[in-house]
Amino acid sequence: MSKQVSHPDPGADDSTRLELLPVTPTRAWLGIAGLLLLPQLGAVLQFVTGILPLGPGFHQATEQLPVLLSQETFSNRGVQVPGEGWQGTFLGLSPATVWLLRLLLIYGYGFLCLYWLWRGYLLYRNRYRTASWTPVDDIVRRFGQHRWGQFGLLIVLSFLVLALFAPALSPTTLERNAIDPYSNELRYYDDTTGQVETITIGAANIDSTSQGISNRHIGPLSYDNYGRFHPFGTMPSGQDLFTQVALGSRISLFIGLLAISISAVVAVGLALVSAYYGGLVDLLIVLLSDATQSLPQLLVVIMLSVVLSQTWIAGLYSGGVLLALIFAFTGWPSLWRAIRGPALQVSERTWVDAADSYGLAPQTTMRRHILPYIVGYLLVYASMNLGGVIIGTAGLSFLGLGVSSPTPEWGRLVNVGQPLLTTRSWHIATIPGVLIVIVVTGFNALGDGVRDAIDAETNLKNEEEEAAAAASGAGG
């Protein structure tokens, strides 16, 4: 009886190889990352080459790369010819429609990236984290039930998307709008000649000013005489207000994040040292904090802004770096006091004494056994202080001491529009002012939500006290 010899099928080997590489959730998550990066790869490379000293050749090469979500792809610049519609715009649509489409796509893309990050956290928690449960899980669960905190998170994320994608969201560019408008031109249809004419943007801005009178007013959601759509209207100089607001959000976020980051590093370092060593060290840090807080912060910020306005550091990012350092110098004591109490409580725990008995170095004990328990409190108060930095930056710019021109800043926009607040051009001061209030409220709401999610016992005690007060009031 002869044996049948089976020969391997090459096709079966290929299928076996494919089965050896299944599409796991991790590979799917990384693949989605590549798909999300691809539309904005040109913008990412331009940002990197702009920061690193790679030479002009690399920067020029990256500028040639296409960017999907950009003004060039979804162009809202065009000419409306009677009987022929819009020419030069994306798909022949009106500039308002193109801008709204670009706005929706960018915010959809931004929140999709944020959802991708959230899915990455869930993937790590369910597949790669060794512990089946951590206190962070309860914090996330409680925050998911905190509607006020979720409202703040939505506002903060919307603000981040506005700041990150400001050039793409704006109807025009800062160079064309404010820096060098007379070196750039636009085409428009002249009803008098019946032809398409060319004019410099600077001359068009002069004819598109908002000065509070009927013949000098371009309000929100309006077109000017040259077919340009202005979502927030124009300024007294004729510049597009939405472009100023969008780009102004960037420097507000930059100053806030840099100031809070420096303050947090100083506050955490001093809180760990104060809690671990105590005694005289703690007393010296308390005296230093009291001495710093005894100074009138507003006057100190104004004084340092004036004194250091002619130094080289004032030229970094139109004075943004200087403001961040000033706010960090005057703001670290509030963060330190907020986390000093929790750090002192943790330093008295038995596991800290056990770590010392095992001979761990002090810096190791502070980093491993004290720092993780104060990070949550740091995030809460840093979020609240960030809103204060944004208000402070706007206030200094309102007084003419903050960010220097031509870099846009919300406080300066409020100052420019203040004389026209009771006229038809109310939008110049009102829109930036309302945005400041909304953003600061969002950061405070986010801080409240994180605080209640972390400190569940205090939150539960407050609810019980409120319920007892309501019951006693009803009984009375």
Short mmCIF file of C-alpha atoms in Angstrom, two decimals:
data_model
loop_
_atom_site.label_atom_id
_atom_site.label_comp_id
_atom_site.label_asym_id
_atom_site.label_seq_id
_atom_site.Cartn_x
_atom_site.Cartn_y
_atom_site.Cartn_z
CA MET A 1 0.00 0.00 0.00
CA SER A 2 1.71 3.18 -1.21
CA LYS A 3 1.75 6.39 0.80
CA GLN A 4 0.50 9.56 -0.80
CA VAL A 5 2.95 12.41 -0.57
CA SER A 6 1.31 15.80 -0.21
CA HIS A 7 3.13 18.78 -1.68
CA PRO A 8 2.85 22.16 0.06
CA ASP A 9 0.78 24.76 -1.67
CA PRO A 10 2.59 28.10 -2.10
CA GLY A 11 -0.71 29.91 -1.77
CA ALA A 12 -1.36 28.19 1.54
CA ASP A 13 2.03 29.46 2.81
CA ASP A 14 1.04 33.01 1.98
CA SER A 15 -2.25 32.67 3.82
CA THR A 16 -0.43 31.13 6.78
CA ARG A 17 1.92 34.10 6.88
CA LEU A 18 -1.04 36.45 6.88
CA GLU A 19 -2.59 34.51 9.74
CA LEU A 20 0.65 34.89 11.68
CA LEU A 21 0.18 38.67 11.51
CA PRO A 22 -3.38 39.23 12.69
CA VAL A 23 -4.85 42.69 12.87
CA THR A 24 -4.62 43.19 16.60
CA PRO A 25 -6.13 46.24 18.33
CA THR A 26 -2.63 47.64 18.80
CA ARG A 27 -1.79 47.40 15.10
CA ALA A 28 -5.15 48.88 14.23
CA TRP A 29 -4.54 51.78 16.61
CA LEU A 30 -1.10 52.43 15.13
CA GLY A 31 -2.50 52.17 11.60
CA ILE A 32 -5.15 54.76 12.40
CA ALA A 33 -2.36 56.99 13.75
CA GLY A 34 -0.68 56.88 10.34
CA LEU A 35 -3.95 57.71 8.61
CA LEU A 36 -4.54 60.66 10.92
CA LEU A 37 -1.01 61.95 10.44
CA LEU A 38 -1.02 61.70 6.65
CA PRO A 39 -3.38 64.67 5.91
CA GLN A 40 -1.31 67.02 8.08
CA LEU A 41 2.17 65.55 7.47
CA GLY A 42 3.28 68.63 5.56
CA ALA A 43 2.21 70.94 8.38
CA VAL A 44 3.99 68.78 10.99
CA LEU A 45 7.25 68.76 9.00
CA GLN A 46 7.01 72.52 8.46
CA PHE A 47 6.62 73.00 12.20
CA VAL A 48 9.63 70.77 12.96
CA THR A 49 11.89 72.41 10.38
CA GLY A 50 10.83 75.82 11.65
CA ILE A 51 12.06 74.96 15.16
CA LEU A 52 15.20 72.95 14.39
CA PRO A 53 18.23 74.64 12.76
CA LEU A 54 18.12 72.53 9.60
CA GLY A 55 18.77 75.33 7.13
CA PRO A 56 16.53 77.08 4.59
CA GLY A 57 16.69 74.17 2.13
CA PHE A 58 14.78 71.81 4.40
CA HIS A 59 12.21 74.50 5.20
CA GLN A 60 11.61 75.26 1.54
CA ALA A 61 11.29 71.55 0.76
CA THR A 62 8.65 71.02 3.43
CA GLU A 63 6.68 74.03 2.19
CA GLN A 64 6.15 72.20 -1.10
CA LEU A 65 4.41 69.30 0.65
CA PRO A 66 0.62 69.43 0.38
CA VAL A 67 -1.52 69.88 3.49
CA LEU A 68 -5.07 68.63 3.22
CA LEU A 69 -6.71 70.85 5.85
CA SER A 70 -5.37 74.22 4.75
CA GLN A 71 -6.39 77.46 3.12
CA GLU A 72 -4.69 76.40 -0.10
CA THR A 73 -6.69 73.19 -0.43
CA PHE A 74 -10.04 74.64 0.68
CA SER A 75 -9.54 78.10 -0.78
CA ASN A 76 -12.08 80.75 0.08
CA ARG A 77 -10.42 83.39 -2.09
CA GLY A 78 -12.25 84.03 -5.33
CA VAL A 79 -14.13 86.41 -7.56
CA GLN A 80 -17.88 86.46 -8.04
CA VAL A 81 -18.62 87.23 -11.69
CA PRO A 82 -22.29 87.98 -12.48
CA GLY A 83 -23.83 85.11 -14.39
CA GLU A 84 -20.80 82.84 -13.83
CA GLY A 85 -20.77 82.42 -10.05
CA TRP A 86 -17.67 82.20 -7.88
CA GLN A 87 -14.33 81.62 -9.60
CA GLY A 88 -11.16 80.49 -7.81
CA THR A 89 -12.83 79.11 -4.70
CA PHE A 90 -13.03 75.44 -3.73
CA LEU A 91 -15.49 73.70 -6.08
CA GLY A 92 -16.88 77.11 -7.04
CA LEU A 93 -18.59 77.48 -3.68
CA SER A 94 -19.07 80.80 -1.92
CA PRO A 95 -16.29 81.88 0.48
CA ALA A 96 -18.68 81.57 3.44
CA THR A 97 -19.55 77.98 2.51
CA VAL A 98 -15.90 77.05 1.97
CA TRP A 99 -14.87 78.57 5.28
CA LEU A 100 -17.67 76.80 7.15
CA LEU A 101 -16.76 73.50 5.46
CA ARG A 102 -13.12 73.92 6.44
CA LEU A 103 -14.15 74.80 10.00
CA LEU A 104 -16.27 71.65 10.36
CA LEU A 105 -13.59 69.42 8.83
CA ILE A 106 -10.83 70.79 11.06
CA TYR A 107 -12.85 70.48 14.26
CA GLY A 108 -13.99 67.01 13.20
CA TYR A 109 -10.37 66.05 12.54
CA GLY A 110 -9.22 67.54 15.86
CA PHE A 111 -11.82 65.73 17.94
CA LEU A 112 -11.15 62.52 16.00
CA CYS A 113 -7.49 62.77 17.03
CA LEU A 114 -8.55 63.31 20.63
CA TYR A 115 -10.84 60.26 20.46
CA TRP A 116 -7.91 58.28 19.05
CA LEU A 117 -5.85 59.26 22.11
CA TRP A 118 -8.70 58.16 24.37
CA ARG A 119 -8.89 54.79 22.62
CA GLY A 120 -5.13 54.46 23.11
CA TYR A 121 -5.55 54.96 26.85
CA LEU A 122 -8.29 52.31 26.96
CA LEU A 123 -6.08 49.95 24.95
CA TYR A 124 -3.22 50.41 27.40
CA ARG A 125 -5.52 49.96 30.41
CA ASN A 126 -7.16 46.78 29.13
CA ARG A 127 -4.24 45.00 27.46
CA TYR A 128 -0.88 46.24 28.72
CA ARG A 129 -1.33 47.53 32.25
CA THR A 130 -0.28 44.96 34.81
CA ALA A 131 -2.72 46.07 37.51
CA SER A 132 -6.37 45.26 36.93
CA TRP A 133 -7.41 48.36 38.85
CA THR A 134 -5.82 51.67 39.84
CA PRO A 135 -7.23 54.78 41.54
CA VAL A 136 -7.16 56.49 38.13
CA ASP A 137 -9.99 54.21 37.02
CA ASP A 138 -12.25 55.56 39.74
CA ILE A 139 -11.22 59.12 38.92
CA VAL A 140 -12.11 58.64 35.26
CA ARG A 141 -15.42 56.99 36.20
CA ARG A 142 -16.40 59.80 38.57
CA PHE A 143 -15.37 62.46 36.07
CA GLY A 144 -17.62 60.76 33.51
CA GLN A 145 -20.56 61.61 35.78
CA HIS A 146 -19.52 65.23 36.38
CA ARG A 147 -21.42 67.32 33.82
CA TRP A 148 -19.86 70.65 34.85
CA GLY A 149 -16.38 69.21 34.46
CA GLN A 150 -17.29 67.70 31.08
CA PHE A 151 -18.52 71.11 29.95
CA GLY A 152 -15.15 72.57 30.93
CA LEU A 153 -13.33 69.79 29.11
CA LEU A 154 -15.32 70.50 25.94
CA ILE A 155 -14.48 74.22 26.12
CA VAL A 156 -10.79 73.53 26.75
CA LEU A 157 -10.53 71.03 23.89
CA SER A 158 -12.29 73.44 21.53
CA PHE A 159 -9.83 76.15 22.56
CA LEU A 160 -6.90 73.80 21.93
CA VAL A 161 -8.15 72.94 18.44
CA LEU A 162 -8.59 76.66 17.70
CA ALA A 163 -5.03 77.41 18.81
CA LEU A 164 -3.40 74.44 17.05
CA PHE A 165 -5.22 74.91 13.73
CA ALA A 166 -5.46 78.72 13.80
CA PRO A 167 -3.76 79.31 10.40
CA ALA A 168 -6.05 76.81 8.66
CA LEU A 169 -9.19 78.07 10.40
CA SER A 170 -8.56 81.73 9.53
CA PRO A 171 -10.11 83.19 6.36
CA THR A 172 -6.75 84.76 5.52
CA THR A 173 -3.15 84.75 6.74
CA LEU A 174 -1.52 87.08 9.26
CA GLU A 175 0.95 88.29 6.64
CA ARG A 176 -1.80 89.24 4.18
CA ASN A 177 -4.06 90.55 6.92
CA ALA A 178 -1.73 92.67 9.07
CA ILE A 179 2.02 92.29 8.58
CA ASP A 180 2.44 93.21 4.90
CA PRO A 181 -0.97 93.85 3.33
CA TYR A 182 0.36 96.23 0.64
CA SER A 183 2.65 93.57 -0.83
CA ASN A 184 -0.28 91.19 -1.43
CA GLU A 185 -3.09 91.63 -3.91
CA LEU A 186 -6.59 90.28 -4.45
CA ARG A 187 -8.90 90.11 -7.44
CA TYR A 188 -12.47 91.40 -7.39
CA TYR A 189 -15.24 92.21 -9.82
CA ASP A 190 -15.73 95.93 -10.39
CA ASP A 191 -19.37 96.79 -11.12
CA THR A 192 -18.34 100.11 -12.67
CA THR A 193 -15.98 98.71 -15.30
CA GLY A 194 -17.64 95.32 -15.55
CA GLN A 195 -14.26 93.61 -15.36
CA VAL A 196 -12.13 91.74 -12.84
CA GLU A 197 -9.71 94.19 -11.26
CA THR A 198 -6.72 93.86 -8.91
CA ILE A 199 -6.14 95.83 -5.72
CA THR A 200 -3.72 95.56 -2.82
CA ILE A 201 -5.10 94.08 0.37
CA GLY A 202 -4.03 97.17 2.28
CA ALA A 203 -6.16 99.40 0.04
CA ALA A 204 -9.06 96.97 0.31
CA ASN A 205 -8.76 97.01 4.11
CA ILE A 206 -9.06 100.79 4.16
CA ASP A 207 -12.36 100.47 2.32
CA SER A 208 -13.57 97.69 4.67
CA THR A 209 -13.15 99.31 8.07
CA SER A 210 -15.60 99.04 10.96
CA GLN A 211 -15.88 102.41 12.68
CA GLY A 212 -19.40 102.35 14.07
CA ILE A 213 -21.18 104.24 11.28
CA SER A 214 -23.42 102.89 8.55
CA ASN A 215 -21.04 103.36 5.63
CA ARG A 216 -18.06 102.16 7.67
CA HIS A 217 -19.18 98.88 9.15
CA ILE A 218 -18.53 95.22 8.27
CA GLY A 219 -20.28 93.15 10.92
CA PRO A 220 -20.12 89.42 11.72
CA LEU A 221 -20.98 86.95 8.94
CA SER A 222 -20.67 89.67 6.29
CA TYR A 223 -18.94 90.23 2.96
CA ASP A 224 -17.02 93.38 2.13
CA ASN A 225 -17.05 95.17 -1.22
CA TYR A 226 -14.30 92.90 -2.53
CA GLY A 227 -16.00 89.55 -2.00
CA ARG A 228 -14.11 88.65 1.18
CA PHE A 229 -16.12 86.86 3.88
CA HIS A 230 -15.54 87.95 7.49
CA PRO A 231 -17.00 85.51 10.10
CA PHE A 232 -16.46 87.97 12.98
CA GLY A 233 -16.51 91.14 10.89
CA THR A 234 -13.61 93.56 10.51
CA MET A 235 -11.59 95.82 12.79
CA PRO A 236 -11.25 99.62 12.62
CA SER A 237 -8.20 99.04 10.41
CA GLY A 238 -10.17 96.82 8.03
CA GLN A 239 -8.33 93.65 9.08
CA ASP A 240 -10.27 90.43 9.48
CA LEU A 241 -11.25 89.99 13.14
CA PHE A 242 -11.55 86.18 13.09
CA THR A 243 -7.95 85.86 11.89
CA GLN A 244 -6.79 88.05 14.77
CA VAL A 245 -8.85 86.07 17.30
CA ALA A 246 -7.74 82.65 16.05
CA LEU A 247 -4.04 83.53 15.95
CA GLY A 248 -4.34 85.39 19.26
CA SER A 249 -5.45 82.18 20.95
CA ARG A 250 -2.04 80.68 20.18
CA ILE A 251 -0.01 83.15 22.20
CA SER A 252 -2.52 83.05 25.06
CA LEU A 253 -2.16 79.27 25.21
CA PHE A 254 1.63 79.47 24.88
CA ILE A 255 2.01 81.98 27.73
CA GLY A 256 -0.40 80.07 29.95
CA LEU A 257 1.21 76.66 29.42
CA LEU A 258 4.78 77.93 29.79
CA ALA A 259 3.99 79.94 32.93
CA ILE A 260 2.08 77.07 34.57
CA SER A 261 4.75 74.52 33.61
CA ILE A 262 7.53 76.58 35.22
CA SER A 263 5.40 77.30 38.29
CA ALA A 264 4.51 73.62 38.60
CA VAL A 265 8.14 72.48 38.46
CA VAL A 266 9.14 74.98 41.16
CA ALA A 267 6.07 74.26 43.31
CA VAL A 268 6.44 70.47 43.13
CA GLY A 269 10.14 70.58 43.90
CA LEU A 270 9.68 72.83 46.92
CA ALA A 271 6.63 70.90 48.14
CA LEU A 272 8.51 67.59 48.05
CA VAL A 273 11.50 69.07 49.87
CA SER A 274 9.26 70.82 52.40
CA ALA A 275 7.22 67.67 53.12
CA TYR A 276 10.15 65.28 53.32
CA TYR A 277 12.57 67.30 55.44
CA GLY A 278 10.11 69.52 57.33
CA GLY A 279 11.34 71.58 60.26
CA LEU A 280 13.64 74.46 59.35
CA VAL A 281 13.55 73.69 55.62
CA ASP A 282 9.77 73.90 55.59
CA LEU A 283 9.88 77.15 57.58
CA LEU A 284 12.32 78.77 55.14
CA ILE A 285 10.16 77.82 52.16
CA VAL A 286 7.07 79.18 53.92
CA LEU A 287 8.87 82.49 54.53
CA LEU A 288 9.96 82.65 50.89
CA SER A 289 6.41 81.96 49.74
CA ASP A 290 4.96 84.57 52.11
CA ALA A 291 7.50 87.14 50.95
CA THR A 292 6.61 86.53 47.30
CA GLN A 293 2.87 86.60 47.91
CA SER A 294 3.11 89.77 50.00
CA LEU A 295 4.09 91.68 46.86
CA PRO A 296 1.14 93.12 44.88
CA GLN A 297 1.17 90.78 41.91
CA LEU A 298 -0.40 93.17 39.41
CA LEU A 299 2.05 95.97 40.22
CA VAL A 300 5.00 93.58 40.14
CA VAL A 301 3.94 92.20 36.75
CA ILE A 302 3.49 95.72 35.34
CA MET A 303 6.82 96.90 36.77
CA LEU A 304 8.79 93.92 35.43
CA SER A 305 7.08 94.22 32.04
CA VAL A 306 8.21 97.85 31.76
CA VAL A 307 11.70 97.37 33.19
CA LEU A 308 12.51 94.33 31.03
CA SER A 309 10.77 95.58 27.88
CA GLN A 310 14.09 96.60 26.27
CA THR A 311 15.99 93.38 27.00
CA TRP A 312 16.64 90.59 24.54
CA ILE A 313 14.20 88.28 26.26
CA ALA A 314 11.38 90.72 25.50
CA GLY A 315 11.91 90.03 21.81
CA LEU A 316 11.18 86.31 22.12
CA TYR A 317 7.74 85.57 20.64
CA SER A 318 6.74 89.25 20.77
CA GLY A 319 7.19 89.35 24.54
CA GLY A 320 5.31 86.13 25.23
CA VAL A 321 8.27 84.39 26.86
CA LEU A 322 8.88 87.37 29.15
CA LEU A 323 5.25 87.43 30.29
CA ALA A 324 5.32 83.69 30.96
CA LEU A 325 8.44 84.02 33.12
CA ILE A 326 6.92 86.93 35.06
CA PHE A 327 3.69 85.03 35.72
CA ALA A 328 5.69 81.96 36.75
CA PHE A 329 7.82 84.01 39.17
CA THR A 330 4.77 85.57 40.82
CA GLY A 331 2.45 82.55 40.64
CA TRP A 332 4.39 79.59 42.02
CA PRO A 333 3.47 80.23 45.72
CA SER A 334 -0.23 79.60 45.10
CA LEU A 335 0.51 76.24 43.48
CA TRP A 336 2.99 75.36 46.21
CA ARG A 337 0.48 76.08 48.98
CA ALA A 338 -2.17 73.99 47.17
CA ILE A 339 -0.02 70.85 47.07
CA ARG A 340 2.01 71.34 50.25
CA GLY A 341 -0.80 70.02 52.46
CA PRO A 342 -1.30 66.74 50.54
CA ALA A 343 2.48 66.30 50.36
CA LEU A 344 2.79 66.69 54.16
CA GLN A 345 0.01 64.14 54.69
CA VAL A 346 1.67 61.59 52.39
CA SER A 347 5.09 62.12 53.99
CA GLU A 348 3.66 60.85 57.30
CA ARG A 349 2.47 57.56 55.81
CA THR A 350 4.07 54.30 56.87
CA TRP A 351 5.34 53.45 53.38
CA VAL A 352 7.53 56.57 53.37
CA ASP A 353 9.10 55.47 56.67
CA ALA A 354 9.52 51.97 55.25
CA ALA A 355 11.30 53.37 52.19
CA ASP A 356 13.67 55.31 54.43
CA SER A 357 14.34 52.22 56.53
CA TYR A 358 15.31 50.30 53.39
CA GLY A 359 17.95 52.92 52.68
CA LEU A 360 16.40 54.57 49.61
CA ALA A 361 17.86 57.92 48.64
CA PRO A 362 15.69 60.91 49.60
CA GLN A 363 15.13 61.93 45.98
CA THR A 364 14.02 58.39 45.15
CA THR A 365 11.58 58.31 48.05
CA MET A 366 10.13 61.69 47.08
CA ARG A 367 9.80 60.71 43.42
CA ARG A 368 8.32 57.26 43.94
CA HIS A 369 6.30 57.49 47.12
CA ILE A 370 5.17 61.13 47.48
CA LEU A 371 4.99 62.65 44.00
CA PRO A 372 2.31 60.30 42.56
CA TYR A 373 -0.13 61.30 45.31
CA ILE A 374 0.07 65.04 44.67
CA VAL A 375 -0.06 65.05 40.86
CA GLY A 376 -3.86 65.09 40.86
CA TYR A 377 -4.01 68.15 43.12
CA LEU A 378 -1.40 69.81 40.92
CA LEU A 379 -3.53 69.28 37.81
CA VAL A 380 -6.58 70.76 39.52
CA TYR A 381 -4.97 73.99 40.65
CA ALA A 382 -2.81 74.31 37.53
CA SER A 383 -5.96 74.24 35.41
CA MET A 384 -7.53 76.98 37.52
CA ASN A 385 -4.37 79.11 37.54
CA LEU A 386 -4.08 78.77 33.76
CA GLY A 387 -7.31 80.70 33.37
CA GLY A 388 -5.88 83.42 35.61
CA VAL A 389 -2.76 83.68 33.44
CA ILE A 390 -4.92 84.10 30.33
CA ILE A 391 -6.87 86.91 32.03
CA GLY A 392 -3.64 88.52 33.22
CA THR A 393 -2.13 88.40 29.74
CA ALA A 394 -5.25 89.96 28.24
CA GLY A 395 -5.27 92.65 30.93
CA LEU A 396 -1.65 93.63 30.28
CA SER A 397 -2.25 93.73 26.53
CA PHE A 398 -5.33 95.85 27.16
CA LEU A 399 -3.09 98.32 28.99
CA GLY A 400 -0.50 98.20 26.20
CA LEU A 401 2.09 96.34 28.28
CA GLY A 402 1.62 92.79 27.06
CA VAL A 403 2.28 91.14 23.74
CA SER A 404 3.74 93.55 21.20
CA SER A 405 2.24 94.19 17.79
CA PRO A 406 1.74 92.78 15.17
CA THR A 407 1.24 89.50 17.04
CA PRO A 408 -2.51 89.31 17.80
CA GLU A 409 -3.71 89.12 21.39
CA TRP A 410 -7.26 89.10 22.74
CA GLY A 411 -6.73 91.87 25.30
CA ARG A 412 -5.44 94.27 22.64
CA LEU A 413 -8.46 93.50 20.47
CA VAL A 414 -10.74 94.46 23.37
CA ASN A 415 -8.77 97.69 23.79
CA VAL A 416 -9.09 98.54 20.10
CA GLY A 417 -12.84 97.94 20.09
CA GLN A 418 -13.64 99.58 23.43
CA PRO A 419 -14.43 103.06 21.99
CA LEU A 420 -16.89 101.45 19.56
CA LEU A 421 -18.66 99.28 22.11
CA THR A 422 -21.90 101.29 22.03
CA THR A 423 -21.95 101.67 18.24
CA ARG A 424 -22.79 99.34 15.38
CA SER A 425 -19.24 97.97 15.55
CA TRP A 426 -19.75 96.44 19.00
CA HIS A 427 -18.40 93.12 17.78
CA ILE A 428 -14.75 94.24 17.85
CA ALA A 429 -14.54 94.29 21.66
CA THR A 430 -17.45 92.00 22.53
CA ILE A 431 -16.38 88.85 20.67
CA PRO A 432 -12.82 88.65 22.12
CA GLY A 433 -14.13 89.61 25.57
CA VAL A 434 -16.79 86.90 25.54
CA LEU A 435 -14.23 84.35 24.36
CA ILE A 436 -11.94 85.25 27.27
CA VAL A 437 -14.79 84.67 29.72
CA ILE A 438 -15.77 81.36 28.09
CA VAL A 439 -12.22 79.98 27.99
CA VAL A 440 -11.43 80.96 31.59
CA THR A 441 -14.75 79.50 32.74
CA GLY A 442 -13.91 76.30 30.87
CA PHE A 443 -10.55 75.91 32.62
CA ASN A 444 -12.15 76.56 36.01
CA ALA A 445 -14.95 74.07 35.30
CA LEU A 446 -12.41 71.46 34.25
CA GLY A 447 -10.48 72.04 37.46
CA ASP A 448 -13.66 71.66 39.51
CA GLY A 449 -14.49 68.40 37.76
CA VAL A 450 -11.03 66.93 38.26
CA ARG A 451 -11.00 68.04 41.91
CA ASP A 452 -14.36 66.40 42.63
CA ALA A 453 -13.28 63.24 40.81
CA ILE A 454 -10.06 63.00 42.83
CA ASP A 455 -11.37 64.00 46.25
CA ALA A 456 -14.44 61.77 46.35
CA GLU A 457 -14.70 61.79 50.15
CA THR A 458 -14.89 65.58 50.32
CA ASN A 459 -17.41 65.63 47.50
CA LEU A 460 -19.57 63.03 49.25
CA LYS A 461 -19.39 64.95 52.54
CA ASN A 462 -20.50 68.14 50.78
CA GLU A 463 -23.44 66.33 49.22
CA GLU A 464 -24.46 64.93 52.61
CA GLU A 465 -24.25 68.38 54.19
CA GLU A 466 -26.35 69.87 51.39
CA ALA A 467 -28.93 67.11 51.77
CA ALA A 468 -29.07 67.61 55.54
CA ALA A 469 -29.47 71.36 55.11
CA ALA A 470 -32.26 70.83 52.58
CA ALA A 471 -34.00 68.38 54.92
CA SER A 472 -33.76 70.74 57.88
CA GLY A 473 -35.05 73.58 55.75
CA ALA A 474 -37.99 71.51 54.59
CA GLY A 475 -38.74 70.46 58.16
CA GLY A 476 -38.61 74.05 59.37
#
